[in-house]
N, CA, C and O of each residue as an XYZ file, in Angstrom:
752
protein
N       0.815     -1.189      0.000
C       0.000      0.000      0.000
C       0.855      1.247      0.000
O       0.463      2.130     -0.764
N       2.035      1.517      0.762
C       2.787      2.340      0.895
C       3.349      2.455     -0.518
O       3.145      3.510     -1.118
N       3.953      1.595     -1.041
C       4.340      1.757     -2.528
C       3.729      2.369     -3.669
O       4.334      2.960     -4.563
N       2.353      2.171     -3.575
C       1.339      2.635     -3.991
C       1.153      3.885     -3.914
O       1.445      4.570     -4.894
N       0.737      4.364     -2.988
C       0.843      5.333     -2.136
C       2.026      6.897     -2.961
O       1.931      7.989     -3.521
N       2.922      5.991     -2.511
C       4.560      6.759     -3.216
C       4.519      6.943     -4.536
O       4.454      8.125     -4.876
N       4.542      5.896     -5.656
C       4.019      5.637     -6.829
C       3.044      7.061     -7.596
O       3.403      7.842     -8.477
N       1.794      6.983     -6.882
C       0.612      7.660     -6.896
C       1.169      9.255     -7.048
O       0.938      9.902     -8.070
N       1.778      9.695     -6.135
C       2.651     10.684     -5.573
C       3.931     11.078     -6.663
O       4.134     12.268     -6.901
N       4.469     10.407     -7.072
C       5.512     10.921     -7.862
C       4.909     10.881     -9.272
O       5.565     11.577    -10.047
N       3.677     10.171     -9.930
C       3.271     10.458    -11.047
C       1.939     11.900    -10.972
O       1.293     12.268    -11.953
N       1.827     12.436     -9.688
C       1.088     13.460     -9.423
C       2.153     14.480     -9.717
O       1.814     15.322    -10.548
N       3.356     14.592     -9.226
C       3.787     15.531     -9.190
C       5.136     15.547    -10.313
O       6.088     16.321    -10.208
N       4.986     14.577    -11.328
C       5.310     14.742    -12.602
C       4.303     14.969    -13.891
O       4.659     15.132    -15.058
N       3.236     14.943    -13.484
C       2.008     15.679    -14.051
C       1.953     17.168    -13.795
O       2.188     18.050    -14.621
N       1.624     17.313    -12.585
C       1.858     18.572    -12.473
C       3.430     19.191    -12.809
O       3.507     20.263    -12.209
N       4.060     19.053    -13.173
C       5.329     19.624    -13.936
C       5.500     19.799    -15.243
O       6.106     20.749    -15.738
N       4.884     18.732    -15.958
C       4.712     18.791    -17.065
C       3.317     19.571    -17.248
O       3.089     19.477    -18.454
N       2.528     20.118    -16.796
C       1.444     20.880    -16.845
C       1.779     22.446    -16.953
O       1.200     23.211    -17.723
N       2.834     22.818    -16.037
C       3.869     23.873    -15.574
C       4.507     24.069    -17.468
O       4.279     24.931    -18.318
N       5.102     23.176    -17.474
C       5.810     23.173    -19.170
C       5.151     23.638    -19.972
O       5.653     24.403    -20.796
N       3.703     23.303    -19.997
C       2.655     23.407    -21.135
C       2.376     24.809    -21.315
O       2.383     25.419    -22.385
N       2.123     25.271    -20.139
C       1.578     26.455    -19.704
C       2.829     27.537    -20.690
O       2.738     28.315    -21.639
N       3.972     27.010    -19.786
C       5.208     28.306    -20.121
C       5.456     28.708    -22.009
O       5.857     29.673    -22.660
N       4.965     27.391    -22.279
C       4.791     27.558    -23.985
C       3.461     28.118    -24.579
O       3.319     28.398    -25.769
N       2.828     28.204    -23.945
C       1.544     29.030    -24.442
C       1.600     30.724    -23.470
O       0.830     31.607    -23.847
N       2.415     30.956    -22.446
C       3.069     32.473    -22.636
C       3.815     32.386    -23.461
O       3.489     33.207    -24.319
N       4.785     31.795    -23.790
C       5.973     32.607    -24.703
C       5.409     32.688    -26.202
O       5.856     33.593    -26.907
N       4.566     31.907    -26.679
C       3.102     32.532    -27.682
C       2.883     33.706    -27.645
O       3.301     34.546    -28.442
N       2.052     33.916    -26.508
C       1.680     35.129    -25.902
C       2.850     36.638    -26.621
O       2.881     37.464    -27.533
N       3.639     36.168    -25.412
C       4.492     37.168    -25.446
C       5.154     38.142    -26.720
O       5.357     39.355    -26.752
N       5.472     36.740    -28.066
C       5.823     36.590    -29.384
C       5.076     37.668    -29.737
O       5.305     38.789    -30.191
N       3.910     36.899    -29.339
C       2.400     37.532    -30.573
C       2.698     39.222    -30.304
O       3.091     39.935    -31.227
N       2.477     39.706    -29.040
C       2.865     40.741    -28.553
C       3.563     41.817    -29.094
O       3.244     42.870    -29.648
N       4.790     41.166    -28.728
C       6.181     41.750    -29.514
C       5.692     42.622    -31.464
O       5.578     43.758    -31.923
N       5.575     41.326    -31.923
C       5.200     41.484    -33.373
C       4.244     42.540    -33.669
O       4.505     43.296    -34.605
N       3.000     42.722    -32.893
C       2.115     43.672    -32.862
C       2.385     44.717    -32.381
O       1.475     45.529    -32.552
N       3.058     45.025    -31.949
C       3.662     46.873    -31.234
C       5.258     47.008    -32.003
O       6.098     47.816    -31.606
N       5.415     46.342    -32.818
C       6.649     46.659    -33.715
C       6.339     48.284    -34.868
O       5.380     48.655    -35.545
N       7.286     48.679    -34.669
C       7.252     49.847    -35.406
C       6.990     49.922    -36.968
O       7.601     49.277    -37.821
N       5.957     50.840    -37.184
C       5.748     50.553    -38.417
C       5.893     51.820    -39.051
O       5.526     52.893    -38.573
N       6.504     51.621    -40.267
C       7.043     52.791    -41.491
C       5.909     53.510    -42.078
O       5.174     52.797    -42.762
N       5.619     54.618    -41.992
C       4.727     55.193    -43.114
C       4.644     55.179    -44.454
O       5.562     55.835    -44.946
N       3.741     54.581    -45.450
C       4.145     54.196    -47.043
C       3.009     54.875    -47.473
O       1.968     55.163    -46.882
N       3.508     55.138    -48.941
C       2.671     55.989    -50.037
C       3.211     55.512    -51.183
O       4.385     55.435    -51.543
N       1.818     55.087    -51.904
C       2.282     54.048    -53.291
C       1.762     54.940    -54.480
O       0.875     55.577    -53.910
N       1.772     55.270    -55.477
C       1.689     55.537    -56.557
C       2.282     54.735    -57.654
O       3.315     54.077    -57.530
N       1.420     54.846    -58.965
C       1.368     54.726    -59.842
C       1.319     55.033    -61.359
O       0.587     54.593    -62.246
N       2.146     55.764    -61.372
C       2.157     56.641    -63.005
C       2.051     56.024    -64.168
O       2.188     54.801    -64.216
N       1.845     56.614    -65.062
C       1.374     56.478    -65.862
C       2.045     56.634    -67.024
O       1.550     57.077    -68.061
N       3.496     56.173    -66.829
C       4.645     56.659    -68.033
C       5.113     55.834    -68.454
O       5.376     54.857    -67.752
N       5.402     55.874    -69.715
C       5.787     54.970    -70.200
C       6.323     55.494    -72.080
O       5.596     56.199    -72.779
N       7.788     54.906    -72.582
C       7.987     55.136    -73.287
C       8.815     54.343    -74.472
O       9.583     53.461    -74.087
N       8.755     54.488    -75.283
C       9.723     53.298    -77.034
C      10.848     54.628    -77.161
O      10.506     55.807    -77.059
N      11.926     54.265    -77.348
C      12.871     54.451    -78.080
C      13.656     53.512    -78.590
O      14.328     52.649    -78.024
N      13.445     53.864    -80.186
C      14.421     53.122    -81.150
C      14.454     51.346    -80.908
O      15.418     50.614    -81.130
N      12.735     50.831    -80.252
C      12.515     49.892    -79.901
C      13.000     49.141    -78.300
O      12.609     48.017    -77.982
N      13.786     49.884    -77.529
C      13.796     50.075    -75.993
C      12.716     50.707    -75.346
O      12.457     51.883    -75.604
N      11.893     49.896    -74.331
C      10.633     50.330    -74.022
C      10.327     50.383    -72.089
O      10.217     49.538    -71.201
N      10.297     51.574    -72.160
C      10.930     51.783    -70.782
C       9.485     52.172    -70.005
O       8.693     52.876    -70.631
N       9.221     51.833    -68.980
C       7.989     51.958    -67.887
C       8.051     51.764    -66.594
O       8.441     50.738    -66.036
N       7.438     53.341    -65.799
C       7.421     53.215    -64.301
C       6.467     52.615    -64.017
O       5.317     52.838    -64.396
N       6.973     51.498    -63.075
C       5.239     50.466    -62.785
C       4.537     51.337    -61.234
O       3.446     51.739    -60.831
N       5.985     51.278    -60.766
C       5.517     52.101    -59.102
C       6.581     52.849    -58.407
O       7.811     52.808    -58.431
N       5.469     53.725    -57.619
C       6.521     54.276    -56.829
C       6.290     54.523    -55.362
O       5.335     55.171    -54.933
N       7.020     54.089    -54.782
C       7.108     54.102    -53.394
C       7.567     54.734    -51.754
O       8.582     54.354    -51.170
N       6.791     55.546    -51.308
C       7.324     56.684    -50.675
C       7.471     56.075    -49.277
O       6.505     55.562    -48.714
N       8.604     56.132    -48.761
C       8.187     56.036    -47.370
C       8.958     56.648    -46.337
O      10.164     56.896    -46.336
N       8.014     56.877    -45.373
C       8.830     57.573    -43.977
C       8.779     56.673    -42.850
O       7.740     56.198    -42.393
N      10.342     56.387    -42.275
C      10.794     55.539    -41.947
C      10.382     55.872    -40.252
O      10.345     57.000    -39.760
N      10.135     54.765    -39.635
C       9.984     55.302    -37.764
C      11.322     55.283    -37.598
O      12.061     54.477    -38.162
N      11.831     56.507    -36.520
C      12.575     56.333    -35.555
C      13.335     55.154    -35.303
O      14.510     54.930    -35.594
N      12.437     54.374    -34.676
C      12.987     53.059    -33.901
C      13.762     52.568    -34.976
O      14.988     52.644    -34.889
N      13.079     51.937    -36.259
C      13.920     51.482    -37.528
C      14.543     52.211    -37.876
O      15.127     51.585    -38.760
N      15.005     53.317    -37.891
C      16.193     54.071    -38.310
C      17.578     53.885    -37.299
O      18.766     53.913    -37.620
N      17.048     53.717    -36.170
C      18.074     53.013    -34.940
C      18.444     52.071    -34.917
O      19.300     51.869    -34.055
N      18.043     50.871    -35.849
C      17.795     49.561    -35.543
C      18.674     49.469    -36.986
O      19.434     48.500    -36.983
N      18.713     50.130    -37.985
C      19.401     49.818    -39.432
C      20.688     50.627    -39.409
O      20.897     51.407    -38.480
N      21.568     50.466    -40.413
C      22.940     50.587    -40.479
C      22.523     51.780    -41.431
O      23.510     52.193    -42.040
N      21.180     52.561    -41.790
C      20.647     53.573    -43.132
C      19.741     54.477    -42.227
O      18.643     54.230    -41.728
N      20.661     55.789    -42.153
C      19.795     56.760    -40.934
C      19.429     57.766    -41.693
O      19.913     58.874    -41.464
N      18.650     57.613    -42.580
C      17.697     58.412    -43.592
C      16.215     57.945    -43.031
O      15.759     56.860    -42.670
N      15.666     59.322    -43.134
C      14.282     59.309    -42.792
C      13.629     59.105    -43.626
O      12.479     58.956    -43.214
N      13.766     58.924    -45.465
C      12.766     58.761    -46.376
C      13.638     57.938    -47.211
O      14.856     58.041    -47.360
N      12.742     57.021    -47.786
C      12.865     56.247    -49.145
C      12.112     56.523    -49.930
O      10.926     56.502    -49.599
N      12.540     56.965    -51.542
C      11.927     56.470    -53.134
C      11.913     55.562    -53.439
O      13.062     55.472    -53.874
N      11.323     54.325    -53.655
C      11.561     53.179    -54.158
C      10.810     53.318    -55.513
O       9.713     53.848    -55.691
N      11.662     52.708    -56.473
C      10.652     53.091    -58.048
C      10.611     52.035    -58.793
O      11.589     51.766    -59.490
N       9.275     51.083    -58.798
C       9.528     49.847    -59.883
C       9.497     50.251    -61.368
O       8.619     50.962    -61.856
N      10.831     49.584    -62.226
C      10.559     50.136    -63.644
C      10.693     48.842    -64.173
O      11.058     47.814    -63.602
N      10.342     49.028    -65.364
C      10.547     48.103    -66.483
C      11.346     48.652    -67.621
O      11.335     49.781    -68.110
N      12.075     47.540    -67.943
C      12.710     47.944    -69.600
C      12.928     46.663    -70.618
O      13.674     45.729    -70.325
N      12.157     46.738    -71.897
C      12.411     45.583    -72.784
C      12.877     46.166    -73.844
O      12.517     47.256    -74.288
N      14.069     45.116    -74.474
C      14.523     45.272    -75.539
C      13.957     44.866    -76.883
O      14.054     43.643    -76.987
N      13.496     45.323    -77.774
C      12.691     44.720    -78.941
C      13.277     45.295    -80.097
O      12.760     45.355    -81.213
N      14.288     45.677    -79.786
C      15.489     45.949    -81.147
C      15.873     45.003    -81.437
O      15.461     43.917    -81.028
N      17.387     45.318    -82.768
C      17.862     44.308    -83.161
C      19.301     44.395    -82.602
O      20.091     43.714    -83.255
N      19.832     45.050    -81.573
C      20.845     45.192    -81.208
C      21.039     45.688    -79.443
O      20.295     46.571    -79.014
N      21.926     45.136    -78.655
C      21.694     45.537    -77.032
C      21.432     46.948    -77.068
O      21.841     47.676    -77.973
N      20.870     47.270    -76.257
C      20.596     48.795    -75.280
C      21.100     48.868    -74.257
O      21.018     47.958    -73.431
N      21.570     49.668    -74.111
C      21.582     50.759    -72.986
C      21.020     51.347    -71.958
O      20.802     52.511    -72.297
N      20.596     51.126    -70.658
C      19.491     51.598    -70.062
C      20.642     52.046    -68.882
O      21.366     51.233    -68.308
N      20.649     53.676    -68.622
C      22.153     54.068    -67.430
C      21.029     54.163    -65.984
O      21.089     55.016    -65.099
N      20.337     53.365    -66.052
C      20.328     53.591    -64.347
C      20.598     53.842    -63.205
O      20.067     54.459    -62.281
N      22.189     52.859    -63.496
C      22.969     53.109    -62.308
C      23.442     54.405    -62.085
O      24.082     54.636    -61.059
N      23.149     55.543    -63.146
C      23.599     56.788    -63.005
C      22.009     57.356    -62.756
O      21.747     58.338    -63.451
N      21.325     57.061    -62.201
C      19.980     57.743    -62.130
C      19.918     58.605    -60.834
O      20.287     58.197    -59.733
N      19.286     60.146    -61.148
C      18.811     60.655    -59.899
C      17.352     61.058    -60.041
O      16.603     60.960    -61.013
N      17.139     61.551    -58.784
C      16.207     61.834    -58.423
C      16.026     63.667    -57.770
O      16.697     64.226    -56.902
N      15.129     64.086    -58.408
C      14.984     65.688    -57.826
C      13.799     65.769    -57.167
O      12.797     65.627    -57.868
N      13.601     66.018    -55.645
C      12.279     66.675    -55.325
C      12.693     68.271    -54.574
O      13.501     68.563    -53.692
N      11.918     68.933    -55.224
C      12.360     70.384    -54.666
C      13.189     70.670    -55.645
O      13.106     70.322    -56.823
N      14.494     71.714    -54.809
C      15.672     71.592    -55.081
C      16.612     71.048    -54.648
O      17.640     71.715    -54.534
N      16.615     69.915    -54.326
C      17.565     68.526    -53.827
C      17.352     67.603    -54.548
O      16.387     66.891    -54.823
N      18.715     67.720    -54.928
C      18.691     66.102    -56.172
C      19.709     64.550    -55.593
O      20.915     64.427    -55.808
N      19.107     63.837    -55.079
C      19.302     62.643    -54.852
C      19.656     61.269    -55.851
O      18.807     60.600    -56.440
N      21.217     61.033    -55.871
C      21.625     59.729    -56.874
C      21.291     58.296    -56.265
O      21.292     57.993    -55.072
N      21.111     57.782    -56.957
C      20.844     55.943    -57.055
C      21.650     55.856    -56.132
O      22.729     56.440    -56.036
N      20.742     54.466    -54.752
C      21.760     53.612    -54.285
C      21.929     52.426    -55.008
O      21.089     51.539    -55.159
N      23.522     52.484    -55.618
C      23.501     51.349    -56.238
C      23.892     50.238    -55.003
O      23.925     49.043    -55.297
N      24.107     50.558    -53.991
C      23.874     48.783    -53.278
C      22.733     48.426    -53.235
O      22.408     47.274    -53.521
N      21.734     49.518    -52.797
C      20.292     48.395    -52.344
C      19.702     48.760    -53.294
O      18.646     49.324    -53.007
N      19.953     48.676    -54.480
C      19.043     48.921    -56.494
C      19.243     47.859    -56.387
O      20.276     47.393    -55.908
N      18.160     47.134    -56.872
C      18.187     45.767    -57.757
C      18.496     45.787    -59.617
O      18.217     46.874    -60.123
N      18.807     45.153    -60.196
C      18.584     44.805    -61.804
C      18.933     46.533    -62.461
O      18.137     47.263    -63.051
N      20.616     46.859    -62.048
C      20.586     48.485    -62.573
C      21.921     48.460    -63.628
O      22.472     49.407    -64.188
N      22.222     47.013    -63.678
C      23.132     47.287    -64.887
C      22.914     47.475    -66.299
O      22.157     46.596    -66.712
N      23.393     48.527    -67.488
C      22.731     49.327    -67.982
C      22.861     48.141    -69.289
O      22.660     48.781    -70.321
N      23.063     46.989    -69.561
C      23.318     46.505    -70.879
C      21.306     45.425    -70.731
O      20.875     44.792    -69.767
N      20.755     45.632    -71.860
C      19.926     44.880    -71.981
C      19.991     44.242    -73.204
O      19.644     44.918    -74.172
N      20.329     43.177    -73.385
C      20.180     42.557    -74.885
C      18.722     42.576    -75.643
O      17.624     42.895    -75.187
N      19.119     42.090    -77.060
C      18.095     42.384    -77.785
C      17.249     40.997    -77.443
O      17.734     39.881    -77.257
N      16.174     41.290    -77.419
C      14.607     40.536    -77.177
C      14.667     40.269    -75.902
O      14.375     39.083    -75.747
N      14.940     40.870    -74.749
C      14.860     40.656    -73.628
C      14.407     41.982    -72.672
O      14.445     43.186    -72.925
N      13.994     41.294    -71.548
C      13.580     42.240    -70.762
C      14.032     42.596    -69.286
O      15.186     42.192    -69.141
N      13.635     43.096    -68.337
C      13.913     43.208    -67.173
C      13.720     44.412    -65.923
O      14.037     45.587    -66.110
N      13.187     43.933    -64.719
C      12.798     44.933    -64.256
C      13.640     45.184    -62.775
O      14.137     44.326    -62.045
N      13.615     46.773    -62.593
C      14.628     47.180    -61.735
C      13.757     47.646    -60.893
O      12.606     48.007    -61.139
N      14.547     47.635    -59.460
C      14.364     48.427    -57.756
C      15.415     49.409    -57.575
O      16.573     49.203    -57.210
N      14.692     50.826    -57.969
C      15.570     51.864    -57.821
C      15.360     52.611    -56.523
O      14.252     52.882    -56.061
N      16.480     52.908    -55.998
C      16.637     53.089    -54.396
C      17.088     54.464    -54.033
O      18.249     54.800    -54.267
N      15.985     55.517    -53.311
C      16.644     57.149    -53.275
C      16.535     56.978    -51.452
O      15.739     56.486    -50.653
N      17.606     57.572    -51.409
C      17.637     57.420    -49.397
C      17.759     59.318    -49.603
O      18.586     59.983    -50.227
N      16.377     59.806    -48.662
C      16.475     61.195    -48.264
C      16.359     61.300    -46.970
O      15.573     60.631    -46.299
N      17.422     62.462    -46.374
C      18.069     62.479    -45.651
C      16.780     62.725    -44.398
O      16.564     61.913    -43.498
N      16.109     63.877    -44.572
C      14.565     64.426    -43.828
C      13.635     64.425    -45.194
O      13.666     64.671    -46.400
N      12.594     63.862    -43.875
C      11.439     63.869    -44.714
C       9.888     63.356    -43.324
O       9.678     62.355    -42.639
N       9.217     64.597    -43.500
C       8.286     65.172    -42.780
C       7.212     64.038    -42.720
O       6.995     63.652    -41.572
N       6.530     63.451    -43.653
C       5.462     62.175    -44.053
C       5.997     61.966    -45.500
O       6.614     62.623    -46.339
N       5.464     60.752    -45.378
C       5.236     59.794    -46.856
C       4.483     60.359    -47.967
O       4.681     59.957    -49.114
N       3.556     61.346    -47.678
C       2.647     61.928    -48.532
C       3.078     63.832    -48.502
O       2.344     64.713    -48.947
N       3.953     63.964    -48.084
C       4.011     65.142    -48.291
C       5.299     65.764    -49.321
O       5.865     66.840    -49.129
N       5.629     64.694    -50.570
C       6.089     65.247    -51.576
C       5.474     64.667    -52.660
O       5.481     63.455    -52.880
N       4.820     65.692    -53.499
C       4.193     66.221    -54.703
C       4.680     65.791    -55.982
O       4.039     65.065    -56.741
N       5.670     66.188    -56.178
C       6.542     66.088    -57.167
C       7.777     65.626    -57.448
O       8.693     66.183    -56.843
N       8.124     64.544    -58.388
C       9.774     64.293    -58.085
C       9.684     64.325    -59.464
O       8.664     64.545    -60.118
N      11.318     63.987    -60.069
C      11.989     64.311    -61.311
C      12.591     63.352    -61.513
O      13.711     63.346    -61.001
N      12.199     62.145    -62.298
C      13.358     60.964    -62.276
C      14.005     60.913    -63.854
O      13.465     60.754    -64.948
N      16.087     61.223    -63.254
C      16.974     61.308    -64.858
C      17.531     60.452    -64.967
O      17.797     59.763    -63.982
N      18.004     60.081    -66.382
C      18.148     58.983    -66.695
C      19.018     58.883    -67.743
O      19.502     60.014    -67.695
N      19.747     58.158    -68.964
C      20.044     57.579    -69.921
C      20.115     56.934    -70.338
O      20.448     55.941    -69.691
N      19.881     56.748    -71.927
C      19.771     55.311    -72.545
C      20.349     55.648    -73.922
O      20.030     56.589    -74.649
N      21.425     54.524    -74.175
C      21.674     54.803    -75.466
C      21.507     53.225    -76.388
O      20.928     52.195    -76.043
N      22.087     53.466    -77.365
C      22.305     52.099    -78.470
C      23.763     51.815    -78.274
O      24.721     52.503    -77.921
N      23.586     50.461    -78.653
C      25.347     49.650    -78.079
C      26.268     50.758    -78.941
O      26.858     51.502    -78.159
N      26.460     50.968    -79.923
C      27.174     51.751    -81.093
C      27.302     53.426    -79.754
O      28.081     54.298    -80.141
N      26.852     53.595    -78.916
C      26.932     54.774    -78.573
C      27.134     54.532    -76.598
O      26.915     55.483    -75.848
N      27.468     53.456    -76.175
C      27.997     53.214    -74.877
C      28.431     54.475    -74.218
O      28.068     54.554    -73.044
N      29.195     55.599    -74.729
C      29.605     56.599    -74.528
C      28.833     58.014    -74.223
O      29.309     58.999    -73.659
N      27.852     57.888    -74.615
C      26.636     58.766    -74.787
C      27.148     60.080    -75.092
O      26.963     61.113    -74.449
N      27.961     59.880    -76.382
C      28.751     60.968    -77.204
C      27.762     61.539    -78.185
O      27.599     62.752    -78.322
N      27.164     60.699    -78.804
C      25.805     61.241    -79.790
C      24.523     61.037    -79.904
O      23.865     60.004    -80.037
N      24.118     62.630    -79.806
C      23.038     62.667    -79.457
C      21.862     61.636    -80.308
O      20.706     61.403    -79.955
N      22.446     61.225    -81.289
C      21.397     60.758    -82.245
C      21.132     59.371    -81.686
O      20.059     58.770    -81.643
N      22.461     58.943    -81.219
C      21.996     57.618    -80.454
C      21.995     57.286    -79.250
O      22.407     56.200    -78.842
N      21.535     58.180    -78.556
C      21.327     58.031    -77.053
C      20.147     59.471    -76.665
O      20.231     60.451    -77.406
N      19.191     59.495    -75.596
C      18.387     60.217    -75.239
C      18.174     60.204    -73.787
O      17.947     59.257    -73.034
N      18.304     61.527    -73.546
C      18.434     61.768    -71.612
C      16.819     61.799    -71.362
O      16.147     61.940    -72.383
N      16.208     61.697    -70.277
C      15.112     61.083    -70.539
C      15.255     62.267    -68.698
O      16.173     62.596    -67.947
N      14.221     62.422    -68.741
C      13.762     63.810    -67.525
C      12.380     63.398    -67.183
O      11.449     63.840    -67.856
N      12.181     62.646    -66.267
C      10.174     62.319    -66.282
C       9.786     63.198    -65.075
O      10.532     63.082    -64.103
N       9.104     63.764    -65.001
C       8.111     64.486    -63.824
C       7.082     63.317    -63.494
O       6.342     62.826    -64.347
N       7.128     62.859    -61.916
C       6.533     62.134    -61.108
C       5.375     62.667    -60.734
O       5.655     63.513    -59.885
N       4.078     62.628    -60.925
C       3.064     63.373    -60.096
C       2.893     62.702    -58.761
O       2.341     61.638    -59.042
N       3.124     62.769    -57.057
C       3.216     61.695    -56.158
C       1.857     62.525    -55.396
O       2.078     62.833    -54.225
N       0.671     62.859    -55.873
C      -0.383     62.940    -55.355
C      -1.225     62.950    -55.471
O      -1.571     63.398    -56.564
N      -2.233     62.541    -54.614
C      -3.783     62.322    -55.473
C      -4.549     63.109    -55.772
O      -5.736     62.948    -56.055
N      -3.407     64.860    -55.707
C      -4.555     65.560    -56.592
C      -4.567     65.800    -58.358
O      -5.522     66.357    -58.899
């Protein structure tokens, strides 16, 4: 009976321990869930223009553009202590008979009177050779230094170049074209 007894007793109080276990994994759930939900979140403003252009069968298009003002906390937390990002999805296909040229990696950006160049580390797809019958689309990257909200610039200026393989140099004008687009970034 005593054995019993004892027995009874040590599978009580390895139940209850393992009950203790169960528990501590459904806080640290808890806690997770928590965390994730009071994480700092960036202010974004998306647009969509409406541009789009052929040269000499190079066919170039802004799909989007992406404004954002960065929190605090994430500006502390990243190795990039800029308060605003441009992010600009483009497209470019080649439907010539010879590579193009698309100078991205030399691309800026004007809002105001502050003109902002390409980050070429965090640009995706910005090297400027596109062969013929092919396509490809780029993540062009503007880090501004202040910036008040996501929605409170109007207007930007995105420059550019593109030439034909015969003109890599962008020595003549006949075969290459600087390309100047005005961004409308509001919904009026």
């Amino acid at each position: 009976m005593r054995k019993s007894v004892i027995l009874l007793l040590c599978f009580a109080i390895l139940g209850a321990g393992l009950a203790g276990c169960g528990n501590s994994n459904a806080t640290d759930k808890t806690d997770t869930t928590k965390k994730s939900e009071t994480a700092a979140k960036d202010e974004k403003a998306y647009y969509t223009p409406n541009w789009s252009d052929d040269w000499k069968g190079l066919k170039s298009q802004i799909l989007l553009v992406t404004v954002v003002k960065r929190n605090n906390a994430n500006i502390k937390a990243s190795d990039v202590k800029d308060e605003g990002i441009v992010r600009i999805k483009f497209r470019a296909q080649n439907t010539s008979k010879q590579t193009m040229q698309s100078f991205l990696n030399e691309a800026k950006l004007t809002i105001g009177k502050s003109e902002y160049k390409i980050s070429k580390e965090r640009s995706t797809n910005i090297e400027p050779a596109i062969d013929k019958g092919r396509s490809k689309e780029s993540v062009l990257m503007f880090y501004i230094p202040t910036l008040a909200s996501a929605k409170k610039i109007d207007n930007a200026k995105l420059e550019w170049t593109v030439s034909t393989e015969a003109d890599k140099a962008k020595i003549n004008a006949t075969n290459s074209k600087n390309y100047q687009v005005d961004l409308k970034l509001s919904g009026k």
